[in-house]
C-alpha cells in the first residue's frame, strides 16, 4: 500500500495543478510573435521545417518523410508525387526533395518518372510479366513500357534483375529488348527447320516468313544455327535484310554451279543475264567469288575466259603483221555487243606481249588495223594529188584561193579605205599625169622589177604588215579541197584489200586520211605554183612588153569606139553603145591588167574569160596601193562614161607601174586598114544571115566614118538607120530587106514551110550583101 506521506504529496500536487489551471495567464505570445520567432529560427538554421500550403502549420522533414512513406504503403507501393500534393497539403517542390532523399536512403524505394515505387510493387509487376510471357511465349520491352508506363531502360533492368527467379525466360541475343520462353524457342526452331527442309529451289526469305508466319526476328538466328550445324544443307545470300535475302538449298547450288562451270568450260564466257535467270541476284560478284582463281575479263554484259581472249589476240596479231584489218565482233559469240568488243580489244592490246601497241589502230568500236595499213592506203592518192595540184594551178583556182584568203585577211581595213577613197582620187590623177612624162627602156625595166617584188608574194607592202592578226580558221575554210571524205571513201572502196570492209570502217579510215591528204595537196599545189612562177620568171620582161602592147591597142580601140559612137545623134543610143564598149573592150583591158598584177600567167592568157565577180575577188586580195585604183577602174566598167574610164585607167596604170609607149604614128595610120581587113575576114567567114548582116553594117559604118564601132547585133537597126543617108537607095533597100527576113525568121518558128521560104530568100541575098559591103566606097553615096 502507498505510504500516507506519498499520498499527501499527490494531493498537494493535484491541488497545485488545479490552482494553476484556474489562475489567469499573466504573459501570453500572440500568433504573429510565434510566426516571427519560427521564421527567425529557420533563418538561423536552428530548425528545418516546411510550411503547409495554407500556411497555418509547420511540418518537419522527418515527419514529411514518414507521411510520404505511409501514403506509399497505403497506395500499394506506387504513388505519383503529384498525388501527394493535395493529400499532404505540401508543395510539390518539398515533396520532390524528400522523395529523392527517401530513394537515396532506402534501397527498396525507387523514384522513377515522378513516381515512388517500392520493391514489393515491382515484384508484383514481375509476376504479371512472367504470367504474360508464359502465356504468349515472348514479350517486348516496348510493349511492357507502354503497359506499365515506365521507362524502357527501367523495365529492362527490372526484367534482367528477376530473370531466372521471378521471370522464367531468356533474352534474345540479337535484340536485347525481346524475351522468350524455352518452349516458344523450341516451337519456332522446329517450324523454321521444317520450312527450310522442304525448300528445294532458291526462295526469298520474305516469302518463307510470310507463308509460314514465322517470327522475323528469330528466323536468321535459327537459320544460321541450322546451317552452321549442317542440319540444313543450304546458304543465305543478300545479307540479313528480309526483303533482299534469299535462301538457296545446297542441292540447287550444286546443280547450278555444275551448269555454270560446264558452260564456261565449253563456251569460254558467262552471260550475266543467263546467271540472273538462274536466280543469282548479283552475277558479277558471284563470278568473282566463284572463279577468284581463274583469269576472267569482266565486261558490261558478260565475263570472258582466256580461250576467247587468245583467239582475238591471234586474229589482231595476224592483221597487224600482215598489214591488213580485222573486224572483232563477228569473231565473238552473238551475245557480245560493240561495247564488249571494244573492251576486249583494249584489254588485248594492253596485255599482249606480241602486239606492238603503237602500231595498232582501233577503228570504231570493233575493228583493228595498223598504222602501216593506213599509210599504205595514202600512197594510192599520191598521183591524184599531183594531178589535181597541177590542174588547180593551171586553171587559176589556186591563185583564186590565195586571193580569197588575202581578201578575208584585209576585210577589217575596208571601211577606212572607203572613207578615204574620194580624198585620194584627185591625188591619184595627179600622179598619173606625172607618170606620163617618164620613158626609156631602162626605166621600164626598173618598174618591171619593182612590180615583181611587190606582187609576187605581197610581203613588202606596208599595209599587209598591218593585216597580220587574222583568225586562222578563215584562211583554212577558203583553202582548196583535195577530196571530200565521201570521195576518199569511194576511192578506198575500189581497193581490193578494203572492198569487203564495212562502210563505217571505210568512212573512219577516210576521215583519218583527210587531214594528211589535204596537207599534202596544199603542199603539192604550192610547189606546182612556185614551179610555174619559176618557169615563167625568164619570160617576165617579155610579158611586160606584150602587156604594154595589148593595153595600148585596147585603149586605142576604146578611144576610137568612143569617136564612132559620137556619129549617133540619139543620146540614149550613145549611152547604150558606151556601156557595151566598156563591158567588152573595157573589161578586157581591166582583166589584162589584173591578171598581170596578180602574177598568174595562166589567167593572163585567158583574161577575157574573167567574170566581174572573179575579177573583183582577185582585186580584193591585192595590196592596198593597187587594190583601190583597180577597184575604181573595175567600177568604171559598170558605167557608161568612157572619159571616166580612161581617167581611172591612167590612175591604175600609174599605181601598177605600167608605162605605155608613145603612139607610133605609122602603126596608128595602118590601124584603119587592119581593122577593115579584119572585118572583111569575119564577113567572109560568117554563114548565118544575122551575123552576115551584123558584120556587113559594121564594115559599111567603118567605110563611111573611118572608125570602128563596137556594137552587138541588137544595135543593127540603129546602125542601118544611120547608114541610110550615106548609102544608095538600092543598097539601103538590100540591107533593109535582109534585116526584115532575119526578123521574120526569128518570129516564124514552128511554120517550117514559111521558114524554108525565108531561108531561101536570105541565101540569095547574102552574096549580094557581102559584095556590096566589101566593094562599097564612100564616093558611092553621091550616085
XYZ file of C-alpha atoms in Angstrom:
783
model
C 0.000 0.000 0.000
C 1.047 3.523 -0.679
C 2.545 5.364 2.227
C 0.492 8.161 3.684
C 3.224 10.643 3.034
C 3.202 9.831 -0.670
C -0.470 10.224 -0.909
C -0.331 13.577 0.779
C 2.254 14.671 -1.774
C -0.015 13.623 -4.648
C -2.891 15.514 -3.246
C -0.737 18.579 -2.835
C 0.421 18.430 -6.474
C -3.117 17.949 -7.715
C -4.317 20.923 -5.790
C -1.457 22.992 -7.121
C -2.218 21.885 -10.700
C -5.860 22.777 -10.280
C -4.919 26.113 -8.896
C -2.649 26.737 -11.818
C -5.369 25.821 -14.264
C -7.845 28.100 -12.695
C -5.442 31.035 -12.470
C -5.243 33.543 -15.375
C -2.055 33.896 -17.537
C -0.017 36.886 -16.771
C 2.117 36.793 -20.092
C 0.888 35.321 -23.441
C 2.599 35.227 -27.060
C 0.493 36.354 -29.977
C 0.216 34.334 -33.225
C 2.261 36.970 -35.072
C 5.031 36.696 -32.493
C 5.060 32.936 -32.841
C 5.419 33.231 -36.626
C 8.258 35.706 -36.298
C 10.028 33.510 -33.781
C 9.742 30.436 -36.079
C 10.920 32.416 -39.087
C 13.904 33.644 -37.129
C 14.767 30.129 -36.035
C 14.515 28.932 -39.666
C 16.694 31.849 -40.766
C 19.270 30.941 -38.131
C 19.014 27.338 -39.340
C 18.206 26.221 -35.836
C 15.178 24.327 -37.118
C 14.303 22.831 -40.572
C 10.576 22.717 -41.333
C 8.188 23.118 -44.317
C 5.091 25.288 -44.461
C 1.830 23.708 -45.400
C 0.102 25.050 -48.486
C -2.390 27.046 -46.345
C 0.497 28.495 -44.283
C -1.130 27.595 -40.938
C 1.061 24.706 -39.945
C 4.644 23.623 -39.949
C 5.975 20.147 -40.608
C 9.451 18.816 -40.050
C 11.453 16.887 -42.684
C 11.308 13.673 -40.703
C 7.570 13.950 -40.288
C 7.114 14.673 -44.018
C 9.244 11.644 -44.964
C 7.233 9.485 -42.587
C 3.928 10.653 -44.014
C 5.180 10.079 -47.650
C 6.187 6.504 -46.788
C 2.830 5.968 -45.086
C 0.963 7.141 -48.191
C 3.177 4.949 -50.435
C 2.231 1.935 -48.333
C -1.456 2.856 -48.356
C -1.388 3.119 -52.202
C 0.062 -0.303 -52.766
C 3.707 0.605 -53.193
C 3.331 3.076 -56.141
C 2.232 6.672 -55.981
C 2.821 9.749 -58.091
C 4.356 12.829 -56.484
C 1.566 14.959 -57.896
C -0.968 12.854 -55.988
C 0.837 13.579 -52.705
C 0.487 17.361 -53.044
C -3.252 17.566 -52.140
C -3.036 14.666 -49.703
C -0.228 16.108 -47.556
C -1.046 19.772 -48.257
C 2.644 20.339 -49.011
C 4.225 21.937 -52.118
C 5.449 19.717 -54.972
C 9.000 21.002 -54.555
C 9.111 19.930 -50.882
C 7.641 16.527 -51.669
C 10.076 16.007 -54.584
C 13.113 16.849 -52.441
C 12.032 14.425 -49.686
C 11.184 11.756 -52.301
C 14.707 11.974 -53.687
C 16.075 11.706 -50.170
C 13.910 8.679 -49.478
C 15.010 6.913 -52.723
C 18.627 7.549 -51.842
C 18.410 6.395 -48.234
C 16.054 3.439 -48.732
C 17.127 0.938 -51.430
C 13.700 -0.682 -51.527
C 12.045 2.553 -52.725
C 12.690 3.965 -56.251
C 11.905 7.354 -57.760
C 11.007 6.774 -61.429
C 9.498 9.375 -63.752
C 7.923 11.387 -60.903
C 6.649 8.259 -59.136
C 7.690 6.429 -55.981
C 7.733 2.651 -56.386
C 8.838 0.109 -53.825
C 10.241 -3.368 -54.414
C 7.028 -5.089 -53.384
C 5.188 -3.382 -56.218
C 7.998 -4.260 -58.649
C 7.800 -7.882 -57.591
C 4.102 -7.917 -58.349
C 4.832 -6.365 -61.789
C 7.496 -9.015 -62.420
C 4.985 -11.754 -61.560
C 2.494 -10.263 -64.067
C 5.221 -10.074 -66.728
C 6.104 -13.715 -66.130
C 2.450 -14.752 -66.455
C 2.182 -12.908 -69.812
C 5.489 -14.379 -71.000
C 4.396 -17.919 -70.208
C 1.106 -17.379 -71.993
C 2.393 -15.656 -75.183
C 5.885 -17.156 -75.346
C 7.572 -13.797 -75.969
C 7.378 -10.258 -74.730
C 9.000 -6.985 -75.725
C 10.230 -4.211 -73.502
C 8.440 -1.706 -75.741
C 5.048 -3.281 -75.040
C 5.741 -3.519 -71.314
C 6.895 0.079 -71.175
C 3.603 1.202 -72.683
C 1.576 -1.122 -70.468
C 3.135 -0.097 -67.142
C 4.001 3.465 -68.133
C 7.593 3.034 -67.151
C 10.818 3.875 -68.989
C 12.185 1.130 -71.257
C 15.549 1.019 -69.535
C 13.887 0.710 -66.094
C 11.662 -2.122 -67.340
C 14.678 -3.814 -68.972
C 16.614 -3.574 -65.669
C 13.581 -4.863 -63.778
C 13.330 -7.946 -66.006
C 17.049 -8.652 -66.043
C 17.296 -8.470 -62.231
C 14.473 -11.022 -61.835
C 15.239 -13.177 -64.892
C 15.595 -16.806 -63.782
C 13.881 -16.163 -60.423
C 10.529 -14.425 -60.714
C 10.594 -14.317 -64.547
C 11.233 -17.621 -66.328
C 12.637 -16.959 -69.839
C 15.700 -15.792 -71.778
C 16.804 -12.689 -73.591
C 17.219 -12.508 -77.390
C 20.934 -12.295 -78.282
C 20.323 -10.074 -81.309
C 17.592 -7.862 -79.840
C 18.030 -7.234 -76.100
C 14.532 -5.795 -75.790
C 12.917 -9.154 -76.585
C 12.492 -12.100 -74.176
C 11.370 -15.662 -74.937
C 10.467 -18.800 -73.160
C 12.245 -22.039 -73.887
C 9.054 -23.568 -75.215
C 8.493 -20.708 -77.628
C 12.033 -21.006 -78.957
C 11.718 -24.753 -79.344
C 8.414 -24.475 -81.237
C 9.699 -21.857 -83.674
C 13.021 -23.643 -84.140
C 11.097 -26.706 -85.196
C 8.835 -24.676 -87.528
C 11.783 -22.949 -89.204
C 13.659 -26.234 -89.550
C 10.649 -27.847 -91.160
C 10.060 -24.971 -93.569
C 13.693 -24.831 -94.697
C 13.944 -28.604 -95.055
C 11.047 -28.595 -97.521
C 12.539 -25.978 -99.843
C 14.454 -27.238 -102.916
C 14.765 -24.100 -105.030
C 16.067 -20.608 -104.200
C 13.353 -18.763 -102.300
C 13.289 -15.255 -100.897
C 13.279 -15.036 -97.102
C 10.280 -12.691 -97.157
C 8.228 -15.370 -98.927
C 9.265 -18.060 -96.424
C 8.352 -15.877 -93.439
C 5.035 -14.740 -94.941
C 3.803 -18.200 -95.949
C 4.778 -19.918 -92.682
C 4.018 -16.957 -90.379
C 7.417 -17.218 -88.744
C 8.803 -14.589 -86.348
C 11.091 -12.410 -88.385
C 13.493 -11.688 -85.512
C 14.153 -15.391 -84.890
C 14.439 -16.574 -88.469
C 18.019 -15.533 -89.250
C 19.336 -16.736 -85.865
C 17.780 -20.189 -86.223
C 18.600 -20.389 -89.952
C 22.275 -19.601 -89.265
C 22.282 -22.131 -86.424
C 20.768 -24.859 -88.619
C 23.186 -24.103 -91.491
C 26.253 -23.951 -89.243
C 25.371 -27.266 -87.571
C 24.839 -28.838 -91.038
C 21.262 -29.689 -90.078
C 20.190 -27.780 -93.204
C 22.412 -28.005 -96.324
C 21.909 -24.535 -97.754
C 23.135 -20.931 -97.700
C 21.745 -17.442 -97.248
C 22.656 -14.669 -99.729
C 21.879 -10.975 -99.669
C 22.690 -10.253 -96.022
C 20.215 -10.180 -93.102
C 17.580 -7.970 -94.725
C 14.300 -9.788 -95.207
C 13.406 -8.103 -98.499
C 16.820 -8.840 -100.024
C 17.984 -12.158 -98.549
C 17.461 -15.405 -100.442
C 17.550 -18.975 -99.127
C 19.440 -21.245 -101.534
C 19.360 -25.028 -100.909
C 22.678 -26.745 -101.455
C 21.176 -29.230 -103.899
C 20.178 -26.340 -106.131
C 23.527 -24.563 -105.666
C 25.353 -27.753 -106.548
C 23.466 -28.294 -109.804
C 23.660 -24.567 -110.562
C 27.425 -24.450 -110.041
C 27.878 -27.545 -112.209
C 25.920 -25.933 -115.040
C 27.893 -22.663 -114.741
C 31.240 -24.471 -114.678
C 30.370 -26.620 -117.699
C 29.054 -23.646 -119.690
C 32.198 -21.611 -119.042
C 34.402 -24.574 -119.932
C 32.570 -25.303 -123.195
C 31.859 -21.733 -124.396
C 34.577 -19.676 -122.790
C 32.241 -16.991 -121.404
C 29.346 -16.442 -118.974
C 26.455 -14.096 -119.681
C 25.172 -12.125 -116.702
C 21.583 -12.277 -117.979
C 21.707 -16.096 -118.029
C 23.028 -16.184 -114.466
C 20.256 -13.816 -113.408
C 17.699 -16.211 -114.877
C 19.224 -18.941 -112.693
C 18.327 -16.890 -109.637
C 21.596 -15.091 -108.922
C 20.945 -11.562 -107.735
C 24.475 -10.224 -108.364
C 26.029 -12.328 -111.185
C 29.272 -10.354 -111.419
C 30.005 -10.694 -107.688
C 29.140 -14.399 -107.851
C 31.601 -14.933 -110.707
C 34.351 -13.042 -108.909
C 33.816 -15.184 -105.806
C 33.321 -18.468 -107.664
C 36.224 -18.051 -110.102
C 38.611 -15.984 -107.986
C 41.497 -18.244 -109.051
C 40.545 -18.143 -112.756
C 41.668 -15.390 -115.126
C 38.451 -13.817 -116.430
C 37.795 -10.459 -118.084
C 34.640 -8.880 -116.626
C 32.694 -6.904 -119.235
C 29.480 -4.936 -119.039
C 27.218 -7.837 -120.078
C 29.354 -10.943 -119.533
C 32.717 -12.276 -118.441
C 35.193 -13.856 -120.857
C 37.707 -16.652 -120.400
C 41.227 -16.966 -121.721
C 40.219 -19.097 -124.752
C 38.228 -16.334 -126.437
C 40.811 -13.718 -125.477
C 43.524 -15.856 -127.039
C 41.564 -16.186 -130.302
C 41.036 -12.427 -130.517
C 44.694 -11.768 -129.734
C 45.792 -14.131 -132.529
C 43.409 -12.500 -135.033
C 44.638 -8.985 -134.176
C 48.277 -10.045 -134.271
C 47.821 -11.605 -137.723
C 46.020 -8.486 -139.063
C 48.778 -6.157 -137.858
C 51.662 -8.341 -139.028
C 50.094 -8.759 -142.496
C 49.196 -5.025 -142.685
C 45.533 -5.849 -143.045
C 42.489 -5.333 -140.837
C 40.116 -7.465 -138.766
C 36.557 -6.997 -137.525
C 36.442 -8.460 -133.995
C 32.687 -8.549 -133.335
C 31.909 -11.364 -135.844
C 34.577 -13.495 -134.111
C 32.726 -13.256 -130.786
C 29.539 -15.102 -129.697
C 26.267 -13.426 -130.595
C 25.590 -12.238 -127.040
C 28.535 -9.796 -127.246
C 27.818 -6.212 -128.306
C 30.018 -3.401 -129.639
C 30.896 -2.189 -126.151
C 32.072 -5.668 -125.142
C 34.163 -5.947 -128.304
C 35.787 -2.583 -127.601
C 36.681 -3.616 -124.032
C 38.167 -6.908 -125.248
C 40.280 -5.101 -127.866
C 41.612 -2.629 -125.306
C 42.424 -5.452 -122.883
C 44.228 -7.498 -125.532
C 46.266 -4.525 -126.774
C 47.182 -3.637 -123.203
C 48.208 -7.105 -122.002
C 49.586 -8.773 -125.139
C 53.352 -9.022 -125.477
C 53.238 -9.885 -129.199
C 51.255 -6.883 -130.439
C 53.066 -3.524 -130.676
C 50.597 -1.138 -129.096
C 51.922 1.872 -131.029
C 51.277 0.243 -134.413
C 47.764 -0.974 -133.558
C 44.908 1.270 -134.614
C 41.326 0.763 -133.378
C 38.690 1.806 -135.913
C 35.251 2.428 -134.497
C 34.495 0.048 -131.627
C 35.232 -3.395 -133.018
C 37.748 -3.138 -135.884
C 41.541 -3.199 -135.598
C 44.212 -2.409 -138.171
C 47.718 -0.983 -138.209
C 49.130 2.456 -138.898
C 51.195 0.923 -141.675
C 47.998 -0.227 -143.372
C 46.599 3.316 -143.295
C 49.868 4.808 -144.564
C 49.921 2.339 -147.461
C 46.431 3.491 -148.423
C 47.715 7.052 -148.517
C 50.162 6.109 -151.296
C 47.182 5.417 -153.578
C 46.287 9.111 -153.593
C 49.767 10.438 -154.460
C 49.221 10.511 -158.287
C 45.789 12.035 -157.753
C 47.252 14.749 -155.526
C 49.901 15.703 -158.081
C 47.390 15.661 -160.939
C 44.853 17.837 -159.161
C 47.558 20.211 -157.889
C 48.660 20.795 -161.477
C 45.044 21.311 -162.560
C 44.188 23.935 -159.920
C 47.388 25.850 -160.639
C 46.867 25.730 -164.411
C 43.198 26.746 -164.156
C 43.888 29.622 -161.787
C 41.789 28.122 -158.946
C 44.844 28.038 -156.683
C 45.556 31.724 -157.250
C 41.883 32.474 -156.721
C 42.053 30.643 -153.390
C 45.064 32.690 -152.342
C 43.238 35.863 -153.310
C 40.180 34.812 -151.279
C 42.377 34.205 -148.250
C 44.076 37.577 -148.614
C 40.647 39.133 -149.038
C 39.483 37.581 -145.787
C 42.558 38.971 -144.025
C 42.025 42.508 -145.354
C 38.309 42.901 -144.654
C 38.858 44.712 -141.393
C 40.595 47.560 -143.290
C 37.951 48.191 -145.940
C 35.710 50.742 -144.142
C 38.615 53.109 -143.580
C 39.717 52.754 -147.189
C 36.212 53.510 -148.402
C 36.138 56.710 -146.360
C 39.447 57.871 -147.833
C 38.720 56.915 -151.450
C 37.260 60.250 -152.557
C 40.064 62.192 -150.892
C 42.710 60.182 -152.709
C 41.101 60.204 -156.148
C 42.383 63.603 -157.141
C 45.838 62.756 -155.811
C 45.977 59.599 -157.957
C 45.073 61.547 -161.074
C 47.942 63.966 -160.429
C 50.364 61.068 -160.036
C 49.080 59.541 -163.272
C 49.732 62.744 -165.150
C 53.241 62.906 -163.729
C 53.844 59.277 -164.737
C 53.160 60.049 -168.383
C 56.355 62.101 -168.510
C 58.607 59.042 -167.878
C 60.082 56.896 -170.618
C 63.088 54.909 -171.793
C 63.896 51.247 -171.872
C 65.842 51.237 -168.613
C 63.035 52.975 -166.782
C 60.505 50.388 -167.886
C 62.772 47.537 -166.852
C 63.222 49.054 -163.393
C 59.495 49.362 -162.919
C 59.042 45.757 -164.008
C 61.403 44.533 -161.312
C 59.546 46.606 -158.719
C 56.309 45.020 -159.817
C 57.774 41.559 -159.281
C 58.840 42.432 -155.795
C 55.502 43.907 -154.802
C 53.066 41.417 -156.282
C 54.999 38.185 -156.238
C 54.126 37.391 -152.633
C 52.935 40.690 -151.194
C 55.433 40.670 -148.304
C 56.829 44.176 -148.751
C 53.569 46.070 -148.808
C 53.245 48.259 -145.721
C 49.513 47.734 -145.434
C 49.911 43.978 -145.488
C 52.028 44.194 -142.347
C 49.055 45.667 -140.525
C 46.931 42.692 -141.518
C 48.885 40.110 -139.539
C 46.302 39.441 -136.842
C 43.764 37.273 -138.639
C 41.837 34.291 -137.443
C 43.433 31.157 -138.919
C 40.196 29.303 -139.464
C 39.066 31.833 -142.102
C 42.069 31.001 -144.290
C 41.590 27.268 -143.713
C 37.952 27.439 -144.787
C 38.968 29.141 -148.053
C 41.601 26.554 -148.966
C 41.010 24.357 -151.990
C 39.798 20.905 -151.033
C 41.522 17.887 -152.488
C 38.692 15.428 -151.898
C 35.742 15.217 -149.539
C 35.531 12.348 -147.069
C 32.846 10.688 -149.221
C 35.082 10.913 -152.294
C 38.007 9.421 -150.368
C 35.692 6.626 -149.201
C 34.656 5.875 -152.779
C 38.297 5.595 -153.847
C 39.081 3.279 -150.917
C 36.126 1.003 -151.667
C 37.653 0.264 -155.064
C 40.804 -1.143 -153.437
C 40.929 -4.912 -153.175
C 42.082 -5.010 -149.538
C 39.221 -2.735 -148.410
C 36.430 -3.717 -150.776
C 34.750 -6.108 -148.311
C 35.114 -3.801 -145.297
C 32.013 -2.274 -143.636
C 31.054 1.235 -144.692
C 31.708 2.557 -141.176
C 35.263 1.200 -141.312
C 35.966 2.812 -144.686
C 34.466 6.147 -143.604
C 36.589 6.161 -140.436
C 39.746 5.474 -142.467
C 38.748 8.237 -144.901
C 38.265 10.683 -142.029
C 41.720 9.805 -140.679
C 43.312 10.250 -144.111
C 41.544 13.525 -144.896
C 43.819 15.937 -142.915
C 47.075 14.424 -144.163
C 45.823 14.217 -147.769
C 44.636 17.820 -147.575
C 48.011 18.950 -146.228
C 49.849 17.000 -148.942
C 47.604 18.508 -151.597
C 48.215 22.056 -150.351
C 51.961 21.441 -150.343
C 51.850 19.934 -153.850
C 49.802 22.884 -155.136
C 52.243 25.322 -153.554
C 55.217 23.582 -155.168
C 53.471 23.479 -158.553
C 52.623 27.150 -158.296
C 56.204 28.055 -157.376
C 57.473 25.908 -160.241
C 55.164 27.686 -162.641
C 56.355 31.077 -161.384
C 59.952 29.962 -161.695
C 59.466 28.710 -165.247
C 57.862 31.977 -166.306
C 60.227 34.344 -164.499
C 62.591 34.395 -167.513
C 59.745 35.495 -169.737
C 58.557 38.205 -167.351
C 60.197 41.084 -169.238
C 58.705 39.871 -172.499
C 55.321 39.545 -170.778
C 55.553 43.142 -169.607
C 56.273 44.292 -173.159
C 53.380 42.254 -174.533
C 51.136 43.694 -171.830
C 52.074 47.214 -172.884
C 51.198 46.405 -176.498
C 47.848 44.825 -175.579
C 46.865 47.624 -173.244
C 47.943 50.234 -175.841
C 45.821 48.548 -178.512
C 42.788 48.149 -176.255
C 42.980 51.755 -175.116
C 43.172 52.958 -178.750
C 40.175 50.783 -179.673
C 38.187 52.259 -176.782
C 39.060 55.796 -177.834
C 38.162 55.037 -181.481
C 34.984 53.327 -180.301
C 34.051 56.470 -178.382
C 34.728 58.545 -181.524
C 32.481 56.226 -183.578
C 29.688 56.491 -181.023
C 29.616 60.261 -181.458
C 28.196 59.849 -185.004
C 24.852 58.816 -183.467
C 22.592 61.730 -182.594
C 20.430 59.859 -180.070
C 21.802 60.240 -176.540
C 20.090 57.038 -175.480
C 21.826 55.083 -178.259
C 25.129 56.717 -177.395
C 24.779 55.705 -173.751
C 23.897 52.125 -174.646
C 26.847 51.852 -177.029
C 29.222 53.323 -174.419
C 28.036 50.801 -171.845
C 28.583 47.977 -174.328
C 32.038 49.307 -175.209
C 33.149 49.375 -171.555
C 31.713 45.949 -170.787
C 33.635 44.395 -173.676
C 36.845 46.247 -174.509
C 36.974 47.984 -171.108
C 36.589 44.698 -169.202
C 39.238 43.094 -171.401
C 41.677 45.895 -170.547
C 40.970 45.553 -166.793
C 41.355 41.761 -166.989
C 44.728 42.123 -168.689
C 45.975 44.489 -166.007
C 44.559 42.483 -163.064
C 45.955 39.231 -164.422
C 49.391 40.734 -164.821
C 49.439 42.244 -161.335
C 48.235 39.002 -159.737
C 51.285 37.232 -161.223
C 49.245 34.437 -162.820
C 50.220 33.996 -166.498
C 47.617 31.272 -166.981
C 44.901 33.737 -166.085
C 46.507 36.468 -168.149
C 46.436 34.322 -171.273
C 42.699 33.769 -170.812
C 41.980 37.134 -169.287
C 38.852 37.675 -171.384
C 37.178 34.806 -169.532
C 37.373 36.525 -166.135
C 33.881 37.343 -164.890
C 33.305 40.612 -163.000
C 32.856 38.598 -159.789
C 36.108 36.674 -160.242
C 37.916 39.877 -161.152
C 36.563 41.564 -158.005
C 37.781 38.695 -155.812
C 41.297 38.909 -157.251
C 41.368 42.692 -156.829
C 40.212 42.372 -153.199
C 43.213 40.172 -152.439
C 45.807 42.590 -153.809
C 47.855 45.044 -151.732
C 46.133 48.281 -150.813
C 48.202 50.580 -153.049
C 46.941 48.809 -156.161
C 43.673 47.454 -154.824
C 41.974 50.856 -154.529
C 42.886 52.095 -158.067
C 41.893 48.785 -159.657
C 38.580 48.791 -157.763
C 37.876 52.232 -159.185
C 38.726 51.013 -162.702
C 36.594 47.901 -162.188
C 33.664 50.045 -161.100
C 34.074 52.286 -164.178
C 33.461 49.283 -166.471
C 29.984 49.002 -164.983
C 29.054 52.522 -166.076
C 28.632 54.395 -169.390
C 31.203 57.195 -169.065
C 34.170 56.493 -171.335
C 36.088 59.584 -170.219
C 35.867 58.489 -166.580
C 37.058 55.027 -167.559
C 40.090 56.449 -169.397
C 40.893 58.635 -166.378
C 40.666 55.644 -163.993
C 42.824 53.642 -166.415
C 45.589 56.237 -166.228
C 45.455 56.154 -162.407
C 45.532 52.367 -162.325
C 48.430 52.133 -164.779
C 50.410 54.543 -162.665
C 49.677 52.617 -159.456
C 50.677 49.345 -161.130
C 53.939 50.814 -162.501
C 52.906 50.141 -166.097
C 54.002 52.854 -168.566
C 52.526 52.772 -172.072
C 54.772 53.590 -175.030
C 54.151 56.633 -177.137
C 51.828 56.038 -180.049
C 53.659 55.070 -183.245
C 52.158 57.268 -185.958
C 52.991 54.818 -188.719
C 51.279 51.986 -186.887
C 48.418 54.269 -185.979
C 47.797 55.106 -189.664
C 47.808 51.407 -190.513
C 45.189 50.577 -187.913
C 42.103 51.513 -190.030
C 43.191 49.273 -192.906
C 43.927 46.465 -190.457
C 40.515 46.835 -188.881
C 38.842 46.845 -192.318
C 40.769 43.727 -193.323
C 39.703 42.013 -190.078
C 36.037 42.883 -190.691
C 36.224 41.533 -194.256
C 37.648 38.239 -192.957
C 34.851 37.975 -190.418
C 32.280 38.737 -193.119
C 33.610 36.053 -195.447
C 33.688 33.524 -192.604
C 30.134 34.255 -191.461
C 27.453 31.753 -192.576
C 24.451 32.851 -190.581
C 22.348 35.588 -192.178
C 22.075 37.581 -188.921
C 25.856 37.510 -188.476
C 26.432 38.448 -192.097
C 24.108 41.429 -191.720
C 25.826 42.428 -188.413
C 29.372 42.363 -189.819
C 28.269 43.989 -193.096
C 26.761 47.054 -191.412
C 29.884 47.386 -189.208
C 32.077 47.254 -192.330
C 29.888 49.839 -194.081
C 29.999 52.026 -190.944
C 33.802 51.772 -190.949
C 33.926 52.732 -194.626
C 31.653 55.720 -194.116
C 33.166 57.055 -190.832
C 36.715 55.569 -190.937
C 36.133 54.420 -187.331
C 35.478 51.016 -185.784
C 32.182 50.721 -183.960
C 31.992 48.200 -181.113
C 28.359 47.162 -181.209
C 26.409 43.966 -180.677
C 23.729 42.560 -183.002
C 20.910 44.354 -181.222
C 22.279 47.696 -182.491
C 21.964 46.684 -186.188
C 18.671 48.604 -186.746
C 20.194 51.831 -185.343
C 23.321 51.431 -187.487
C 21.226 50.839 -190.642
C 19.189 53.939 -189.821
C 22.417 55.940 -189.559
C 23.795 54.491 -192.837
C 20.682 55.193 -194.935
C 21.757 58.790 -195.566
C 25.180 57.569 -196.776
C 24.057 54.640 -198.952
C 22.403 54.423 -202.321
C 18.688 53.592 -202.269
C 19.366 50.137 -203.727
C 21.987 49.343 -201.085
C 19.795 50.661 -198.281
C 16.866 48.607 -199.601
C 19.078 45.491 -199.782
C 20.097 45.846 -196.122
C 16.512 46.570 -195.038
C 15.246 43.514 -196.948
C 17.796 41.181 -195.295
C 17.016 42.724 -191.903
C 13.318 42.053 -192.410
C 13.996 38.444 -193.371
C 16.141 37.932 -190.234
C 13.334 39.291 -188.086
C 10.781 37.077 -189.876
C 12.958 34.037 -189.269
C 13.071 34.764 -185.542
C 9.305 35.325 -185.279
C 8.150 32.476 -187.554
C 9.394 29.465 -185.612
C 7.065 26.482 -185.965
C 5.997 27.168 -189.555
C 8.549 25.056 -191.452
C 7.224 25.936 -194.920
C 7.457 29.664 -194.255
C 10.885 29.274 -192.675
C 12.136 27.400 -195.715
C 10.964 30.209 -197.991
C 12.594 32.868 -195.788
C 15.901 30.994 -195.623
C 15.924 30.574 -199.411
C 15.479 34.307 -199.857
C 18.239 35.036 -197.294
C 20.657 32.709 -199.093
C 20.001 34.638 -202.297
C 20.657 37.982 -200.611
C 23.769 37.048 -198.534
C 26.238 37.098 -201.523
C 24.896 40.445 -202.682
C 25.213 41.929 -199.146
C 28.793 40.673 -198.853
C 29.762 42.093 -202.206
C 28.083 45.425 -201.503
C 29.796 45.782 -198.105
C 33.247 44.891 -199.436
C 33.102 46.959 -202.653
C 31.335 49.973 -201.162
C 33.260 53.215 -201.483
C 32.481 56.419 -199.681
C 32.089 58.252 -203.018
C 29.284 55.898 -203.926
C 26.959 57.851 -201.713
C 26.952 60.564 -204.382
C 25.495 58.211 -207.018
